[in-house]
Amino acid sequence: MSKRSPIGVFDSGVGGFTVVRALRQVLPGEDIIYLGDTARVPYGNKSPRTVERYSLGCQKFLLDRGVKLVLIACNTASAQALPALQAASEVPTIGAVEPGASAALAATRNGRIAVIGTLGTIRSGAYERAIAERNPAAHVTALACPLFVPLAEEGWIDDEITDAVARRYLLQLWQRDPAIDTLVLGCTHYPLLRKAISRVAMQIAQRDVTIVDSATAMAEAARQVLGAIDNRRELAGRLDAFATDTTRLDELAPRFLGEPLTGFELVDL
Ligand code: DGL
């Protein structure tokens, strides 16, 4: 493991490319190895034990390739498997929840925070715990929004159906706490729907709502953790992508990554 070693990023599927996209903006010189467990996606509606088992396999794949840092792009895996993943890793392992929680607390003006994510993420209570550890006075309202993942994958970004779904979900949050001023996108896929979610949230709240994106918060956390071992070269870093199934990846991945991708190598974990 050295300065030149790559950063490992894994996700249940292609959504984690939102984290790679943020990482390439913050640390453009770093080489990245990405693994999408596309054969077993989604993790969001599976049991914590299954998510932990799958996640350990993904992390091992990255560690075997000599990464200097592991980013758990998947919020569900971060929420349900972080302690097991950190215990099994000889290099730093960063989850999505802690950076997202810190960014939410930095953004809120009144301590009223909402978190949206998959069923698994919300059921775990991980965001509530992470926020309470940092500021016990903050108030968190959490809601699972499972339909957002297929909408993002379909590319229904600017679409009245997405707005209607967002309205139906987000109304519940402000009914529960009309004072919410900050909304955490606690899922890899949600940054794609950021505009629709933000627009609808502000219509419902009738005020400014700050959107916190856990992908950006994670990239910033990676920069801080790497400190002296980040790779500040002029050359743009390599991105090597692996997946456990390659169906539709050529179409889906660039949508999340925001740039073309030269292809995936198929792996069997
Ligand atoms: N990557 C997952 C997450 O961020 C969303 C997709 C899934 O359910 O696997 O929670």
Short mmCIF file of C-alpha atoms and ligand atoms in Angstrom, two decimals:
data_model
loop_
_atom_site.label_atom_id
_atom_site.label_comp_id
_atom_site.label_asym_id
_atom_site.label_seq_id
_atom_site.Cartn_x
_atom_site.Cartn_y
_atom_site.Cartn_z
CA MET A 1 0.00 0.00 0.00
CA SER A 2 1.49 3.33 -1.06
CA LYS A 3 0.58 6.80 -2.20
CA ARG A 4 0.22 5.37 -5.71
CA SER A 5 -2.20 2.62 -4.63
CA PRO A 6 -5.77 2.99 -5.89
CA ILE A 7 -8.87 3.88 -3.88
CA GLY A 8 -11.46 1.09 -3.78
CA VAL A 9 -15.14 1.93 -4.10
CA PHE A 10 -17.95 -0.60 -3.97
CA ASP A 11 -21.71 -0.49 -4.26
CA SER A 12 -24.60 -2.88 -4.71
CA GLY A 13 -24.75 -1.77 -8.35
CA VAL A 14 -24.05 1.24 -10.54
CA GLY A 15 -25.43 3.93 -8.19
CA GLY A 16 -22.03 4.17 -6.48
CA PHE A 17 -20.72 5.95 -9.55
CA THR A 18 -22.26 9.09 -8.02
CA VAL A 19 -19.56 8.70 -5.35
CA VAL A 20 -16.86 8.08 -7.98
CA ARG A 21 -18.01 11.21 -9.80
CA ALA A 22 -17.67 13.30 -6.61
CA LEU A 23 -14.33 11.61 -5.81
CA ARG A 24 -12.91 12.45 -9.24
CA GLN A 25 -13.78 16.09 -8.67
CA VAL A 26 -12.19 16.27 -5.23
CA LEU A 27 -9.18 13.97 -5.90
CA PRO A 28 -8.69 13.93 -9.68
CA GLY A 29 -5.26 12.31 -9.59
CA GLU A 30 -6.34 9.15 -7.76
CA ASP A 31 -6.67 5.78 -9.45
CA ILE A 32 -9.99 4.14 -8.57
CA ILE A 33 -11.12 0.53 -8.61
CA TYR A 34 -14.91 0.26 -8.65
CA LEU A 35 -16.90 -2.87 -7.93
CA GLY A 36 -20.66 -3.00 -8.53
CA ASP A 37 -22.35 -6.11 -7.14
CA THR A 38 -24.87 -5.93 -9.97
CA ALA A 39 -25.71 -9.65 -9.81
CA ARG A 40 -27.14 -9.19 -6.31
CA VAL A 41 -28.54 -5.63 -6.44
CA PRO A 42 -30.66 -4.31 -4.73
CA TYR A 43 -29.28 -4.44 -1.20
CA GLY A 44 -31.93 -2.00 0.00
CA ASN A 45 -34.61 -4.59 0.72
CA LYS A 46 -32.39 -7.43 1.96
CA SER A 47 -31.72 -8.44 5.58
CA PRO A 48 -28.79 -6.88 7.47
CA ARG A 49 -27.02 -10.29 7.64
CA THR A 50 -27.20 -10.74 3.89
CA VAL A 51 -26.04 -7.18 3.22
CA GLU A 52 -23.11 -7.68 5.61
CA ARG A 53 -22.11 -10.96 3.93
CA TYR A 54 -22.29 -9.49 0.42
CA SER A 55 -20.44 -6.33 1.50
CA LEU A 56 -17.58 -8.28 3.10
CA GLY A 57 -17.13 -10.12 -0.20
CA CYS A 58 -17.03 -6.85 -2.13
CA GLN A 59 -14.51 -5.30 0.26
CA LYS A 60 -12.28 -8.39 0.11
CA PHE A 61 -12.20 -8.12 -3.68
CA LEU A 62 -10.90 -4.54 -3.35
CA LEU A 63 -8.41 -5.31 -0.55
CA ASP A 64 -6.98 -8.17 -2.61
CA ARG A 65 -6.18 -5.56 -5.27
CA GLY A 66 -4.11 -3.47 -2.84
CA VAL A 67 -6.35 -0.45 -2.34
CA LYS A 68 -5.20 2.16 0.20
CA LEU A 69 -8.73 3.19 1.19
CA VAL A 70 -12.21 1.64 0.86
CA LEU A 71 -15.29 3.74 0.23
CA ILE A 72 -18.61 2.02 0.87
CA ALA A 73 -20.60 3.99 -1.69
CA CYS A 74 -23.78 2.06 -0.90
CA ASN A 75 -25.73 3.71 1.92
CA THR A 76 -27.51 0.46 2.76
CA ALA A 77 -24.18 -1.38 3.19
CA SER A 78 -22.78 1.57 5.17
CA ALA A 79 -25.82 1.61 7.44
CA GLN A 80 -25.83 -2.14 8.08
CA ALA A 81 -22.27 -3.39 7.76
CA LEU A 82 -19.77 -0.62 8.62
CA PRO A 83 -18.46 -2.17 11.91
CA ALA A 84 -17.90 -5.58 10.26
CA LEU A 85 -16.25 -3.98 7.24
CA GLN A 86 -13.94 -1.82 9.34
CA ALA A 87 -12.98 -4.81 11.50
CA ALA A 88 -12.09 -6.81 8.38
CA SER A 89 -10.00 -4.10 6.71
CA GLU A 90 -6.34 -3.25 7.24
CA VAL A 91 -6.83 0.11 5.46
CA PRO A 92 -9.30 2.88 6.38
CA THR A 93 -12.91 2.11 5.39
CA ILE A 94 -15.31 5.03 5.04
CA GLY A 95 -19.08 4.62 5.01
CA ALA A 96 -21.67 7.02 3.62
CA VAL A 97 -23.61 7.65 6.82
CA GLU A 98 -21.08 9.47 9.03
CA PRO A 99 -19.99 12.02 6.39
CA GLY A 100 -23.66 12.58 5.46
CA ALA A 101 -24.62 13.09 9.12
CA SER A 102 -21.80 15.60 9.67
CA ALA A 103 -22.66 17.49 6.49
CA ALA A 104 -26.33 17.67 7.54
CA LEU A 105 -25.42 19.09 10.93
CA ALA A 106 -23.14 21.65 9.29
CA ALA A 107 -25.96 22.68 6.94
CA THR A 108 -29.00 22.90 9.22
CA ARG A 109 -29.85 26.22 10.85
CA ASN A 110 -32.50 24.91 13.24
CA GLY A 111 -31.42 21.29 13.89
CA ARG A 112 -34.46 19.81 12.06
CA ILE A 113 -33.12 17.24 9.59
CA ALA A 114 -34.85 14.74 7.30
CA VAL A 115 -33.16 11.64 5.88
CA ILE A 116 -34.39 9.57 2.94
CA GLY A 117 -32.97 6.24 1.79
CA THR A 118 -33.75 2.60 1.09
CA LEU A 119 -35.83 0.48 3.45
CA GLY A 120 -32.66 -1.10 4.86
CA THR A 121 -30.96 2.22 5.52
CA ILE A 122 -33.99 3.74 7.21
CA ARG A 123 -34.81 0.62 9.26
CA SER A 124 -31.23 0.48 10.56
CA GLY A 125 -31.61 3.88 12.29
CA ALA A 126 -27.94 4.53 11.39
CA TYR A 127 -28.43 8.18 10.40
CA GLU A 128 -30.37 8.94 13.58
CA ARG A 129 -27.56 7.39 15.65
CA ALA A 130 -24.78 9.18 13.76
CA ILE A 131 -26.54 12.55 14.06
CA ALA A 132 -27.39 12.04 17.77
CA GLU A 133 -23.74 11.14 18.54
CA ARG A 134 -22.62 14.42 17.02
CA ASN A 135 -25.46 16.61 18.30
CA PRO A 136 -28.01 15.08 20.70
CA ALA A 137 -30.24 18.15 20.34
CA ALA A 138 -30.82 17.63 16.60
CA HIS A 139 -34.15 16.18 15.50
CA VAL A 140 -34.26 13.61 12.68
CA THR A 141 -37.25 12.49 10.62
CA ALA A 142 -36.47 9.50 8.38
CA LEU A 143 -38.39 7.94 5.51
CA ALA A 144 -37.77 5.07 3.09
CA CYS A 145 -38.39 6.08 -0.55
CA PRO A 146 -37.90 2.80 -2.46
CA LEU A 147 -39.41 4.02 -5.74
CA PHE A 148 -36.65 6.59 -6.25
CA VAL A 149 -34.09 3.88 -7.17
CA PRO A 150 -35.97 2.53 -10.24
CA LEU A 151 -36.94 6.06 -11.29
CA ALA A 152 -33.27 7.11 -11.30
CA GLU A 153 -32.28 3.97 -13.22
CA GLU A 154 -35.01 4.58 -15.80
CA GLY A 155 -33.58 8.06 -16.29
CA TRP A 156 -36.88 9.74 -15.39
CA ILE A 157 -35.02 12.72 -14.07
CA ASP A 158 -37.20 15.54 -15.32
CA ASP A 159 -40.58 13.86 -15.36
CA GLU A 160 -44.01 14.56 -13.91
CA ILE A 161 -44.22 11.01 -12.55
CA THR A 162 -41.02 11.52 -10.56
CA ASP A 163 -42.41 14.82 -9.23
CA ALA A 164 -45.66 13.07 -8.21
CA VAL A 165 -43.77 10.27 -6.43
CA ALA A 166 -41.53 12.82 -4.71
CA ARG A 167 -44.57 14.78 -3.58
CA ARG A 168 -46.22 11.68 -2.12
CA TYR A 169 -43.08 10.73 -0.17
CA LEU A 170 -41.87 14.14 0.92
CA LEU A 171 -45.28 15.34 2.13
CA GLN A 172 -45.04 12.72 4.87
CA LEU A 173 -41.80 14.23 6.14
CA TRP A 174 -43.15 17.77 6.52
CA GLN A 175 -46.41 16.45 7.98
CA ARG A 176 -44.30 14.84 10.68
CA ASP A 177 -42.07 17.90 11.19
CA PRO A 178 -43.04 21.15 9.45
CA ALA A 179 -39.76 22.79 10.61
CA ILE A 180 -37.38 20.53 8.60
CA ASP A 181 -34.80 22.74 6.85
CA THR A 182 -32.28 20.11 5.66
CA LEU A 183 -32.83 16.93 3.65
CA VAL A 184 -30.17 14.22 3.37
CA LEU A 185 -30.10 12.15 0.18
CA GLY A 186 -29.08 8.91 1.90
CA CYS A 187 -28.84 6.69 -1.18
CA THR A 188 -26.46 6.39 -4.12
CA HIS A 189 -29.25 6.98 -6.64
CA TYR A 190 -30.88 10.08 -5.24
CA PRO A 191 -28.34 12.66 -6.47
CA LEU A 192 -29.72 11.99 -9.98
CA LEU A 193 -33.14 13.15 -8.79
CA ARG A 194 -31.74 16.04 -6.80
CA LYS A 195 -33.46 18.78 -8.83
CA ALA A 196 -36.91 17.19 -8.60
CA ILE A 197 -36.51 16.34 -4.90
CA SER A 198 -35.29 19.85 -4.09
CA ARG A 199 -38.05 21.55 -6.10
CA VAL A 200 -40.82 19.47 -4.53
CA ALA A 201 -39.36 19.78 -1.01
CA MET A 202 -39.33 23.58 -1.26
CA GLN A 203 -42.90 23.64 -2.59
CA ILE A 204 -44.06 21.54 0.35
CA ALA A 205 -41.97 23.29 3.02
CA GLN A 206 -42.71 26.77 1.63
CA ARG A 207 -39.12 27.71 2.50
CA ASP A 208 -35.54 27.00 1.49
CA VAL A 209 -34.53 23.39 2.09
CA THR A 210 -30.82 22.54 1.98
CA ILE A 211 -30.13 19.28 0.17
CA VAL A 212 -27.19 17.28 1.51
CA ASP A 213 -25.77 14.70 -0.82
CA SER A 214 -23.91 11.88 0.94
CA ALA A 215 -21.80 11.19 -2.20
CA THR A 216 -20.16 14.62 -2.03
CA ALA A 217 -19.75 14.37 1.74
CA MET A 218 -17.98 11.00 1.32
CA ALA A 219 -15.55 12.35 -1.27
CA GLU A 220 -14.62 15.15 1.11
CA ALA A 221 -14.16 12.61 3.94
CA ALA A 222 -11.86 10.57 1.66
CA ARG A 223 -9.70 13.64 1.03
CA GLN A 224 -9.37 14.25 4.77
CA VAL A 225 -8.58 10.61 5.59
CA LEU A 226 -5.95 10.32 2.88
CA GLY A 227 -4.19 13.49 3.99
CA ALA A 228 -0.52 12.93 3.19
CA ILE A 229 -1.10 9.83 1.08
CA ASP A 230 -3.26 11.43 -1.57
CA ASN A 231 -1.93 11.31 -5.09
CA ARG A 232 -1.44 14.90 -6.23
CA ARG A 233 -0.20 14.28 -9.71
CA GLU A 234 -1.20 16.24 -12.78
CA LEU A 235 -2.37 13.19 -14.70
CA ALA A 236 -6.05 12.20 -14.38
CA GLY A 237 -6.43 8.96 -12.41
CA ARG A 238 -7.49 5.64 -13.96
CA LEU A 239 -10.91 4.17 -13.34
CA ASP A 240 -11.11 0.37 -13.50
CA ALA A 241 -14.65 -0.94 -13.20
CA PHE A 242 -15.70 -4.45 -12.22
CA ALA A 243 -19.18 -5.91 -11.91
CA THR A 244 -20.75 -9.23 -10.96
CA ASP A 245 -23.22 -8.98 -13.88
CA THR A 246 -22.96 -6.74 -16.91
CA THR A 247 -26.58 -6.43 -18.09
CA ARG A 248 -27.49 -2.82 -19.05
CA LEU A 249 -24.29 -1.42 -17.54
CA ASP A 250 -23.16 0.39 -20.68
CA GLU A 251 -26.44 2.29 -20.64
CA LEU A 252 -26.75 2.85 -16.87
CA ALA A 253 -23.22 3.55 -15.65
CA PRO A 254 -22.51 6.79 -17.61
CA ARG A 255 -25.79 8.24 -16.29
CA PHE A 256 -24.46 8.00 -12.73
CA LEU A 257 -20.81 8.68 -13.53
CA GLY A 258 -21.46 11.69 -15.75
CA GLU A 259 -18.77 10.62 -18.24
CA PRO A 260 -18.31 7.73 -20.67
CA LEU A 261 -16.90 4.49 -19.32
CA THR A 262 -14.62 2.21 -21.29
CA GLY A 263 -16.25 -0.99 -20.02
CA PHE A 264 -16.57 -3.41 -17.15
CA GLU A 265 -14.72 -6.55 -16.30
CA LEU A 266 -17.04 -9.33 -15.19
CA VAL A 267 -16.05 -10.96 -11.87
CA ASP A 268 -17.37 -13.78 -9.75
CA LEU A 269 -17.08 -13.10 -6.03
N1 DGL B 1 -26.89 1.48 -3.40
C1 DGL B 1 -28.09 1.43 -2.59
C2 DGL B 1 -27.99 2.49 -1.48
O1 DGL B 1 -27.29 3.47 -1.60
C3 DGL B 1 -29.34 1.63 -3.44
C4 DGL B 1 -29.65 0.46 -4.35
C5 DGL B 1 -29.89 -0.83 -3.60
O2 DGL B 1 -30.94 -0.98 -2.96
O3 DGL B 1 -29.02 -1.68 -3.64
O4 DGL B 1 -28.61 2.35 -0.46
#
